[in-house]
Amino acid sequence: MSLQTFPTNFLWGGATAANQLEGAYLKNGKGLSVNDLLVGGTDKRPREITREIQADKYYPSHQAIDFYHHYKEDIKLFAEMGFKIYRFSIAWTRIYPHGFEEEPNKKGLEFYDGVIQELKKYHIQPLITISHYEPPLAMTQKFNGWESRRAIEQYVKFAKTIIKRYHHDVKYWITFNEINILTRTSGAYLGGGMYVSNNSNFDNPEIDSEQMRFNALHHQFLASSLVTSFAHQYDPSLKMGCMLAYHTIYPLTSNPVDIQYAQEVSKISNFYCGDVQVKGKYPYFAQRYWQKHNLKLDIQPQDAKILLQGKVDYFTFSYYQSTTVTLDKEKNTLQKGNFISGVKNPYLKTSDWGWAIDPLGLRIALNQVFDRYNLPIMVVENGLGAKDKLEFTRDGQPYINDDYRINYLKQHLSAMYEALQDGVDLIGYTSWAPIDLVSASSGQMSKRYGYIYVDKDDYGHGTLKRYKKKSFYWYKQVIQNNGII
Ligand code: BGP
């Protein structure tokens, strides 16, 4: 194959989230986030939510990979790969430990000053996710997180603090990670910081409250819009983006009922949020969905104007897999996925964690999004969660041969290249995650995504030493060539 070259100035990089890599969960005044109460699980045993920290349980976020104390070393490695951009999130509870404080925690801000300083040193552009699955626990205890309109004020205060402090160095912002997780049963706790009845399992559709989720989503839309319009006024050079977990949705059969069903799933899962954040109003199909599902949203008279004033400048999404659906109960064999389940697609292989591998689905997704919104796009998460093996040569040199990851990424980059040829305005790619970290869905370390291996297991043991994988050198080459061979 010849070189598939990407546009000049294409933003190559990687993406992480504070709760999955920083650790230091109480350091320098940090408060507890809902994520700090999530026990480690496996692909078969869902993570447990505890109401307080229990001494006999293992909470992966507490130490994670201790980026807090390793960030200089890690950023140096990102620089060695040639990163142009690094997407990371700011832990809300480092800045406002309970959410309600009037003044931010200086020490928390100083940590991110250090991170940004370090990135600048290597000319890596920061991309900040304001909220990535870690609302303050105190807000959950006081008013059940995003179920309450009161969350908006707290979020806006937090976002303004960091925008004012970092706008000179940070051009690209994302208001919420995978905001559409609230359209899915697993979203209530992680995305909304909400307890649904006495749930202790964060992904249990049986104890779901759709009413709660969609209302919380409305509050997040308002919060996102308020912050977006603030940022535009404060510094017109800032680019504010939305971020969704995008799943290309396929019908399993050509039966029109399946086609229509796939379209319905896609509307809510993929377009409901994007339409509000890009177009500034709810889509035409929202009303009927609310009625059918008996949802009564807390929409107040001023809300329409707020949504209209805070439209985003660019569109971002995570893409790991496609999802296939059918109404045919007989063919309904469940297939797991990134917070959404479907049925097995006979044409696709799956990852070790059962997620369908579908590079062409990414090209389709990019075309669907661009066709609908006509905005610049960044793919801000994509990667393969797999089990890696750290081995040593006879003379004691460490190596990790992750050809399967290279293969996965190569195919997805190739799909992006094709989308660019199709005419899609794709401006950047931050793969998930450049360094091994805690899995959001399972809490495992063994579900590894990185170009950099971190010596730590699922139970908290390990030296935390970093090793370069084979994919490290491969990605470095990709960035150097500005494309793939
Ligand atoms: C996305 C999240 C990330 C990340 C990724 C991989 O949904 O935004 O936080 O974790 O998925 O998922 P997992 O860690 O569950 O394998």
Coordinates of C-alpha atoms and ligand atoms in Angstrom, one line a residue:
M1 CA 0.0 0.0 0.0
S2 CA 1.2 3.5 -0.7
L3 CA 1.4 6.3 1.8
Q4 CA -2.0 7.6 2.9
T5 CA -1.1 11.1 3.8
F6 CA -3.2 13.2 6.1
P7 CA -3.8 17.0 5.8
T8 CA -0.9 19.3 6.9
N9 CA -1.4 20.4 10.5
F10 CA -3.5 17.3 11.3
L11 CA -3.7 17.0 15.1
W12 CA -2.3 13.6 16.1
G13 CA -2.3 12.7 19.7
G14 CA -3.9 10.7 22.5
A15 CA -6.7 11.0 25.1
T16 CA -7.1 10.2 28.8
A17 CA -9.4 11.0 31.7
A18 CA -8.3 12.2 35.1
N19 CA -10.1 9.5 37.1
Q20 CA -8.6 6.8 35.0
L21 CA -4.9 7.8 35.3
E22 CA -4.1 10.4 37.9
G23 CA -4.6 8.6 41.2
A24 CA -3.7 10.8 44.2
Y25 CA -7.4 10.8 45.0
L26 CA -7.1 12.8 48.2
K27 CA -3.9 14.6 47.6
N28 CA -3.6 18.4 48.2
G29 CA -7.3 18.8 49.1
K30 CA -8.9 16.8 46.3
G31 CA -12.5 15.7 47.2
L32 CA -14.2 12.5 46.4
S33 CA -15.9 12.1 43.0
V34 CA -18.5 9.4 42.3
N35 CA -15.8 7.5 40.5
D36 CA -13.8 7.2 43.7
L37 CA -16.6 5.0 45.0
L38 CA -16.5 2.6 42.1
V39 CA -15.1 -0.8 43.0
G40 CA -13.0 -2.7 40.4
G41 CA -15.0 -5.3 38.4
T42 CA -14.3 -7.7 35.5
D43 CA -15.8 -8.1 32.1
K44 CA -18.3 -10.6 33.7
R45 CA -18.7 -9.0 37.2
P46 CA -20.0 -5.4 36.9
R47 CA -18.4 -2.7 39.0
E48 CA -20.1 -2.1 42.3
I49 CA -21.1 1.3 43.6
T50 CA -20.5 1.8 47.4
R51 CA -22.0 4.7 49.4
E52 CA -18.8 5.1 51.3
I53 CA -15.3 3.8 51.0
Q54 CA -15.0 0.3 52.5
A55 CA -11.6 -0.8 53.7
D56 CA -11.9 -4.3 52.3
K57 CA -12.7 -3.2 48.7
Y58 CA -10.4 -2.2 45.9
Y59 CA -11.1 1.2 44.2
P60 CA -9.0 1.5 41.0
S61 CA -9.2 5.3 40.7
H62 CA -7.5 5.9 44.1
Q63 CA -4.0 5.2 42.7
A64 CA -4.8 4.5 39.0
I65 CA -1.4 4.8 37.3
D66 CA -0.3 7.7 39.5
F67 CA 0.0 10.1 36.6
Y68 CA -0.2 12.7 39.4
H69 CA 3.4 11.9 40.3
H70 CA 4.5 10.7 36.9
Y71 CA 3.2 13.3 34.5
K72 CA 6.6 14.7 33.5
E73 CA 7.8 11.2 32.5
D74 CA 4.6 10.4 30.7
I75 CA 4.4 13.6 28.8
K76 CA 8.0 13.2 27.8
L77 CA 7.0 9.8 26.2
F78 CA 4.0 11.4 24.4
A79 CA 6.5 14.0 23.1
E80 CA 8.8 11.3 21.9
M81 CA 6.0 9.9 19.8
G82 CA 5.6 13.4 18.3
F83 CA 2.2 14.3 19.8
K84 CA 0.7 17.5 18.5
I85 CA -2.2 17.4 20.9
Y86 CA -3.1 15.7 24.2
R87 CA -6.7 15.4 25.3
F88 CA -7.1 15.1 29.1
S89 CA -9.7 16.0 31.7
I90 CA -9.5 18.2 34.7
A91 CA -10.8 16.5 37.9
W92 CA -13.6 18.6 39.1
T93 CA -13.0 17.6 42.7
R94 CA -9.3 18.8 42.6
I95 CA -10.6 22.3 41.8
Y96 CA -13.8 22.3 43.8
P97 CA -13.5 19.4 46.2
H98 CA -17.3 19.3 47.1
G99 CA -18.5 21.3 44.2
F100 CA -20.0 24.0 46.5
E101 CA -16.9 25.9 47.6
E102 CA -16.8 29.6 46.6
E103 CA -13.1 29.6 45.9
P104 CA -11.2 27.0 43.9
N105 CA -8.5 24.9 45.5
K106 CA -5.2 26.5 44.6
K107 CA -3.2 23.4 44.9
G108 CA -5.5 21.6 42.5
L109 CA -5.0 24.3 39.9
E110 CA -1.3 24.2 40.4
F111 CA -1.2 20.6 39.4
Y112 CA -2.8 21.4 36.0
D113 CA -0.6 24.5 35.6
G114 CA 2.3 22.0 35.8
V115 CA 0.7 19.6 33.3
I116 CA 0.1 22.4 30.8
Q117 CA 3.5 23.9 31.3
E118 CA 5.0 20.5 30.6
L119 CA 3.0 20.1 27.4
K120 CA 4.0 23.6 26.2
K121 CA 7.6 22.6 26.7
Y122 CA 7.2 20.0 24.0
H123 CA 4.8 22.1 21.8
I124 CA 1.9 19.8 22.5
Q125 CA -1.4 21.5 22.4
P126 CA -3.7 20.6 25.3
L127 CA -7.4 19.7 24.6
I128 CA -9.4 19.8 27.8
T129 CA -12.5 17.8 28.7
I130 CA -14.2 19.8 31.4
S131 CA -16.2 16.8 32.8
H132 CA -15.3 13.2 32.2
Y133 CA -17.3 10.8 34.4
E134 CA -16.5 12.2 37.8
P135 CA -19.0 14.6 39.3
P136 CA -18.3 15.5 42.9
L137 CA -19.8 12.9 45.3
A138 CA -21.0 15.7 47.7
M139 CA -23.3 16.9 44.9
T140 CA -24.7 13.4 44.6
Q141 CA -25.3 13.2 48.3
K142 CA -26.9 16.6 48.5
F143 CA -29.2 16.7 45.5
N144 CA -28.5 13.5 43.5
G145 CA -26.1 15.1 41.0
W146 CA -27.4 16.1 37.6
E147 CA -30.9 15.1 38.5
S148 CA -31.1 18.6 40.0
R149 CA -30.9 21.9 38.2
R150 CA -28.6 23.0 41.0
A151 CA -25.8 21.1 39.4
I152 CA -25.7 23.6 36.5
E153 CA -24.6 26.5 38.7
Q154 CA -21.8 24.4 40.2
Y155 CA -20.6 23.2 36.8
V156 CA -20.6 26.6 35.3
K157 CA -18.5 28.0 38.2
F158 CA -16.0 25.2 37.8
A159 CA -15.8 25.6 34.0
K160 CA -15.4 29.3 34.2
T161 CA -12.5 29.0 36.6
I162 CA -10.5 26.7 34.3
I163 CA -11.4 28.6 31.1
K164 CA -10.3 31.9 32.6
R165 CA -7.1 30.4 33.9
Y166 CA -6.1 28.4 30.8
H167 CA -7.6 30.1 27.8
H168 CA -4.2 31.5 26.6
D169 CA -2.8 28.0 26.3
V170 CA -5.9 25.9 25.5
K171 CA -7.8 26.5 22.3
Y172 CA -9.9 23.4 22.1
W173 CA -12.4 22.4 24.9
I174 CA -15.0 19.7 25.3
T175 CA -17.8 20.4 27.8
F176 CA -18.9 16.8 28.6
N177 CA -17.4 13.5 27.8
E178 CA -19.8 11.2 25.9
I179 CA -22.8 13.3 26.9
N180 CA -25.1 10.8 25.2
I181 CA -24.2 8.1 27.8
L182 CA -27.3 9.5 29.6
T183 CA -29.5 8.2 26.8
R184 CA -28.3 4.7 27.8
T185 CA -29.1 2.7 30.9
S186 CA -25.5 2.7 32.2
G187 CA -25.3 6.5 32.2
A188 CA -27.0 7.5 35.4
Y189 CA -24.1 7.1 37.8
L190 CA -21.0 7.6 35.7
G191 CA -22.4 10.4 33.5
G192 CA -25.0 11.9 35.9
G193 CA -23.6 11.2 39.4
M194 CA -27.1 9.9 40.3
Y195 CA -28.2 7.1 42.5
V196 CA -31.2 5.2 41.0
S197 CA -33.1 3.6 43.9
N198 CA -30.7 1.5 45.9
N199 CA -28.5 0.5 43.0
S200 CA -25.1 -0.8 43.7
N201 CA -24.4 -2.0 40.2
F202 CA -23.6 0.9 37.9
D203 CA -24.9 -0.9 34.8
N204 CA -28.1 -2.6 35.6
P205 CA -30.9 -1.8 33.2
E206 CA -33.5 -3.4 35.5
I207 CA -33.1 -0.6 38.0
D208 CA -32.9 2.2 35.5
S209 CA -34.8 5.5 35.5
E210 CA -35.1 6.9 32.1
Q211 CA -37.0 9.9 33.4
M212 CA -34.1 10.7 35.7
R213 CA -31.5 10.3 32.9
F214 CA -33.2 12.4 30.3
N215 CA -33.9 15.2 32.8
A216 CA -30.3 15.1 33.8
L217 CA -29.3 15.3 30.2
H218 CA -31.4 18.4 29.8
H219 CA -29.5 20.0 32.7
Q220 CA -26.2 19.1 31.1
F221 CA -27.3 20.6 27.7
L222 CA -28.1 23.8 29.5
A223 CA -24.8 23.7 31.4
S224 CA -22.8 23.0 28.2
S225 CA -24.6 25.9 26.4
L226 CA -24.0 28.4 29.2
V227 CA -20.3 27.5 29.3
T228 CA -20.0 27.6 25.5
S229 CA -21.6 31.0 25.2
F230 CA -19.5 32.3 28.1
A231 CA -16.3 31.0 26.5
H232 CA -17.2 32.6 23.1
Q233 CA -17.7 36.0 24.8
Y234 CA -14.6 35.7 27.1
D235 CA -12.2 34.7 24.3
P236 CA -13.6 34.5 20.8
S237 CA -10.6 32.4 19.7
L238 CA -11.7 29.4 21.8
K239 CA -13.3 26.4 20.1
M240 CA -15.9 24.6 22.2
G241 CA -16.9 21.1 21.2
C242 CA -19.5 18.5 22.1
M243 CA -18.4 14.8 22.5
L244 CA -20.5 11.7 22.0
A245 CA -20.0 7.9 22.2
Y246 CA -20.8 7.2 18.5
H247 CA -22.0 3.9 17.4
T248 CA -22.7 3.2 13.8
I249 CA -26.0 1.4 14.0
Y250 CA -26.9 -1.4 11.6
P251 CA -30.1 -3.3 11.1
L252 CA -29.4 -7.1 11.2
T253 CA -31.7 -7.8 8.3
S254 CA -33.1 -6.0 5.3
N255 CA -36.6 -6.4 6.8
P256 CA -37.9 -2.8 6.8
V257 CA -39.0 -3.2 10.4
D258 CA -35.3 -3.7 11.3
I259 CA -34.2 -0.8 9.1
Q260 CA -36.7 1.5 10.8
Y261 CA -35.7 0.2 14.3
A262 CA -32.0 0.8 13.6
Q263 CA -33.0 4.3 12.5
E264 CA -34.9 4.9 15.7
V265 CA -32.0 3.6 17.9
S266 CA -29.6 5.8 16.0
K267 CA -31.7 8.9 16.4
I268 CA -31.7 8.7 20.1
S269 CA -28.3 7.2 20.7
N270 CA -26.4 9.2 18.1
F271 CA -28.3 12.3 17.1
Y272 CA -30.5 13.5 20.0
C273 CA -27.5 15.1 21.8
G274 CA -25.6 16.3 18.8
D275 CA -28.7 18.0 17.4
V276 CA -29.2 20.0 20.6
Q277 CA -25.5 20.9 20.9
V278 CA -24.9 21.8 17.3
K279 CA -28.3 23.2 16.3
G280 CA -29.2 24.7 19.6
K281 CA -32.6 23.0 19.9
Y282 CA -34.2 19.6 20.4
P283 CA -34.6 17.6 17.2
Y284 CA -38.0 17.1 15.5
F285 CA -38.3 13.5 16.8
A286 CA -37.7 14.3 20.5
Q287 CA -41.4 15.1 21.3
R288 CA -42.7 11.8 20.2
Y289 CA -39.9 9.9 22.1
W290 CA -40.8 11.8 25.3
Q291 CA -44.4 11.0 24.9
K292 CA -43.9 7.3 24.1
H293 CA -41.6 6.9 27.0
N294 CA -43.7 9.0 29.3
L295 CA -40.8 11.5 30.0
K296 CA -41.6 14.8 31.6
L297 CA -38.6 17.1 31.3
D298 CA -37.9 20.1 33.5
I299 CA -37.9 22.5 30.6
Q300 CA -38.4 26.1 31.7
P301 CA -39.3 29.1 29.6
Q302 CA -35.8 30.6 29.4
D303 CA -34.2 27.2 28.3
A304 CA -34.8 27.4 24.6
K305 CA -32.9 30.7 24.4
I306 CA -30.0 29.3 26.5
L307 CA -29.7 26.3 24.1
L308 CA -29.7 28.5 21.1
Q309 CA -27.0 30.7 22.4
G310 CA -24.5 28.0 23.2
K311 CA -23.9 26.1 19.9
V312 CA -20.6 24.2 19.6
D313 CA -17.9 25.0 17.1
Y314 CA -16.7 21.5 16.3
F315 CA -17.8 18.0 16.8
T316 CA -16.0 15.2 18.5
F317 CA -16.8 11.6 19.3
S318 CA -15.4 8.3 20.5
Y319 CA -15.6 5.3 18.2
Y320 CA -14.8 1.8 19.2
Q321 CA -17.3 -0.3 17.4
S322 CA -20.6 -0.5 15.5
T323 CA -23.8 -1.9 17.0
T324 CA -26.2 -4.2 15.2
V325 CA -29.9 -4.4 16.2
T326 CA -33.0 -6.4 15.3
L327 CA -36.5 -6.8 16.4
D328 CA -36.4 -10.5 15.6
K329 CA -36.3 -12.1 19.0
E330 CA -35.1 -15.4 17.6
K331 CA -32.0 -13.8 16.2
N332 CA -31.4 -11.8 19.3
T333 CA -28.1 -13.0 20.6
L334 CA -26.7 -10.4 22.8
Q335 CA -23.4 -8.7 21.9
K336 CA -21.6 -6.5 24.5
G337 CA -20.4 -3.1 23.8
N338 CA -19.2 0.3 25.0
F339 CA -22.2 1.1 27.2
I340 CA -24.6 -0.1 24.6
S341 CA -25.5 -3.7 23.6
G342 CA -26.8 -5.1 20.4
V343 CA -26.8 -8.4 18.6
K344 CA -23.9 -10.3 17.0
N345 CA -23.0 -9.1 13.6
P346 CA -21.9 -12.2 11.5
Y347 CA -19.5 -10.1 9.4
L348 CA -17.5 -8.7 12.3
K349 CA -14.9 -10.1 14.7
T350 CA -14.8 -8.9 18.3
S351 CA -12.2 -7.8 20.8
D352 CA -11.2 -9.8 23.9
W353 CA -14.0 -7.9 25.6
G354 CA -16.5 -8.7 23.0
W355 CA -16.7 -5.3 21.2
A356 CA -17.3 -5.6 17.5
I357 CA -14.3 -4.5 15.5
D358 CA -15.5 -2.4 12.5
P359 CA -13.1 0.1 10.9
L360 CA -15.5 0.7 8.0
G361 CA -18.1 1.8 10.5
L362 CA -15.8 4.7 11.4
R363 CA -15.8 5.9 7.8
I364 CA -19.6 5.6 7.8
A365 CA -19.8 7.5 11.1
L366 CA -17.6 10.3 9.9
N367 CA -19.8 10.7 6.8
Q368 CA -23.0 10.6 8.8
V369 CA -21.8 13.2 11.3
F370 CA -20.4 15.5 8.6
D371 CA -23.4 15.2 6.4
R372 CA -25.7 16.1 9.3
Y373 CA -23.6 18.9 11.0
N374 CA -21.1 20.2 8.5
L375 CA -18.6 21.1 11.3
P376 CA -14.9 20.2 11.7
I377 CA -14.6 16.8 13.4
M378 CA -12.1 15.2 15.8
V379 CA -12.1 11.5 16.6
V380 CA -11.1 11.9 20.3
E381 CA -11.2 8.3 21.3
N382 CA -10.5 5.1 19.5
G383 CA -8.4 2.1 20.3
L384 CA -8.3 -1.6 21.2
G385 CA -8.6 -2.8 24.8
A386 CA -6.6 -6.0 24.9
K387 CA -4.5 -8.2 27.1
D388 CA -0.8 -7.5 26.6
K389 CA 2.2 -9.5 27.7
L390 CA 5.4 -8.0 29.0
E391 CA 8.3 -10.2 27.9
F392 CA 12.0 -10.0 28.2
T393 CA 14.7 -10.9 25.6
R394 CA 17.5 -13.2 26.6
D395 CA 19.7 -10.3 27.5
G396 CA 16.9 -8.9 29.7
Q397 CA 15.4 -6.2 27.4
P398 CA 11.7 -5.7 27.9
Y399 CA 9.3 -5.8 24.9
I400 CA 5.6 -6.0 24.3
N401 CA 4.6 -7.2 20.9
D402 CA 1.1 -5.8 20.3
D403 CA 0.7 -6.3 16.5
Y404 CA -3.1 -6.8 17.0
R405 CA -3.3 -3.2 18.3
I406 CA -1.3 -1.9 15.5
N407 CA -3.5 -3.8 13.1
Y408 CA -6.7 -2.4 14.7
L409 CA -5.4 1.2 14.7
K410 CA -4.0 1.0 11.1
Q411 CA -7.4 -0.1 9.8
H412 CA -9.2 2.7 11.6
L413 CA -6.7 5.3 10.4
S414 CA -7.2 4.0 6.9
A415 CA -10.9 4.4 7.3
M416 CA -10.3 8.0 8.4
Y417 CA -8.1 8.6 5.4
E418 CA -11.0 7.4 3.2
A419 CA -13.4 9.7 5.0
L420 CA -11.0 12.5 4.3
Q421 CA -11.1 11.6 0.6
D422 CA -14.9 11.5 0.8
G423 CA -14.6 15.2 1.8
V424 CA -15.1 15.0 5.5
D425 CA -13.5 17.9 7.4
L426 CA -11.6 15.7 9.9
I427 CA -9.0 17.8 11.8
G428 CA -7.6 15.5 14.5
Y429 CA -7.3 12.1 16.1
T430 CA -6.5 11.3 19.8
S431 CA -6.4 7.6 20.3
W432 CA -7.6 6.1 23.6
A433 CA -5.4 5.8 25.5
P434 CA -1.7 6.5 24.8
I435 CA -0.8 4.9 28.1
D436 CA -2.4 1.9 29.9
L437 CA -5.0 3.1 32.5
V438 CA -8.0 2.0 34.4
S439 CA -10.9 0.8 32.2
A440 CA -14.1 2.9 32.7
S441 CA -16.5 0.1 32.3
S442 CA -14.8 -2.7 34.1
G443 CA -12.2 -1.0 36.3
Q444 CA -9.6 -3.4 35.1
M445 CA -6.0 -2.6 34.3
S446 CA -5.7 -5.7 32.2
K447 CA -7.9 -4.1 29.5
R448 CA -5.0 -2.3 28.0
Y449 CA -5.1 0.4 25.3
G450 CA -1.7 2.1 25.5
Y451 CA 1.3 2.5 23.4
I452 CA 3.0 2.6 26.8
Y453 CA 2.7 -0.4 29.1
V454 CA 2.2 0.3 32.8
D455 CA 3.2 -2.5 35.3
K456 CA 0.1 -2.8 37.4
D457 CA -2.5 -5.5 37.7
D458 CA -6.3 -5.6 38.4
Y459 CA -5.8 -5.8 42.1
G460 CA -3.5 -2.8 42.6
H461 CA -0.1 -4.6 42.5
G462 CA 2.8 -3.6 40.4
T463 CA 5.8 -1.2 40.2
L464 CA 4.0 1.3 38.0
K465 CA 7.0 1.2 35.7
R466 CA 6.4 2.3 32.1
Y467 CA 7.6 0.3 29.1
K468 CA 7.3 1.2 25.4
K469 CA 5.2 -1.3 23.4
K470 CA 5.8 -2.1 19.7
S471 CA 2.9 0.2 18.9
F472 CA 4.8 3.1 20.5
Y473 CA 7.3 3.0 17.7
W474 CA 4.6 2.4 15.1
Y475 CA 2.5 5.5 16.2
K476 CA 5.7 7.6 16.3
Q477 CA 6.2 6.6 12.6
V478 CA 2.7 7.4 11.7
I479 CA 3.0 10.9 13.1
Q480 CA 6.4 11.4 11.6
N481 CA 5.0 10.4 8.1
N482 CA 1.8 12.3 8.7
G483 CA 0.0 9.2 7.6
I484 CA 0.1 5.4 7.3
I485 CA 1.8 3.1 4.9
Ligands
BGP1 C1 -15.2 5.6 26.7 C2 -14.8 6.5 27.8 C3 -13.4 6.4 28.3 C4 -12.8 5.0 28.1 C5 -13.3 4.3 26.9 C6 -12.9 2.8 26.8 O1 -16.6 5.3 26.8 O2 -15.0 7.9 27.5 O3 -13.4 6.9 29.6 O4 -12.6 4.3 29.2 O5 -14.6 4.4 26.6 O6 -13.8 2.1 27.6 P1 -13.3 1.0 28.7 O7 -12.4 1.7 29.5 O8 -14.6 0.7 29.4 O9 -12.7 -0.1 27.9

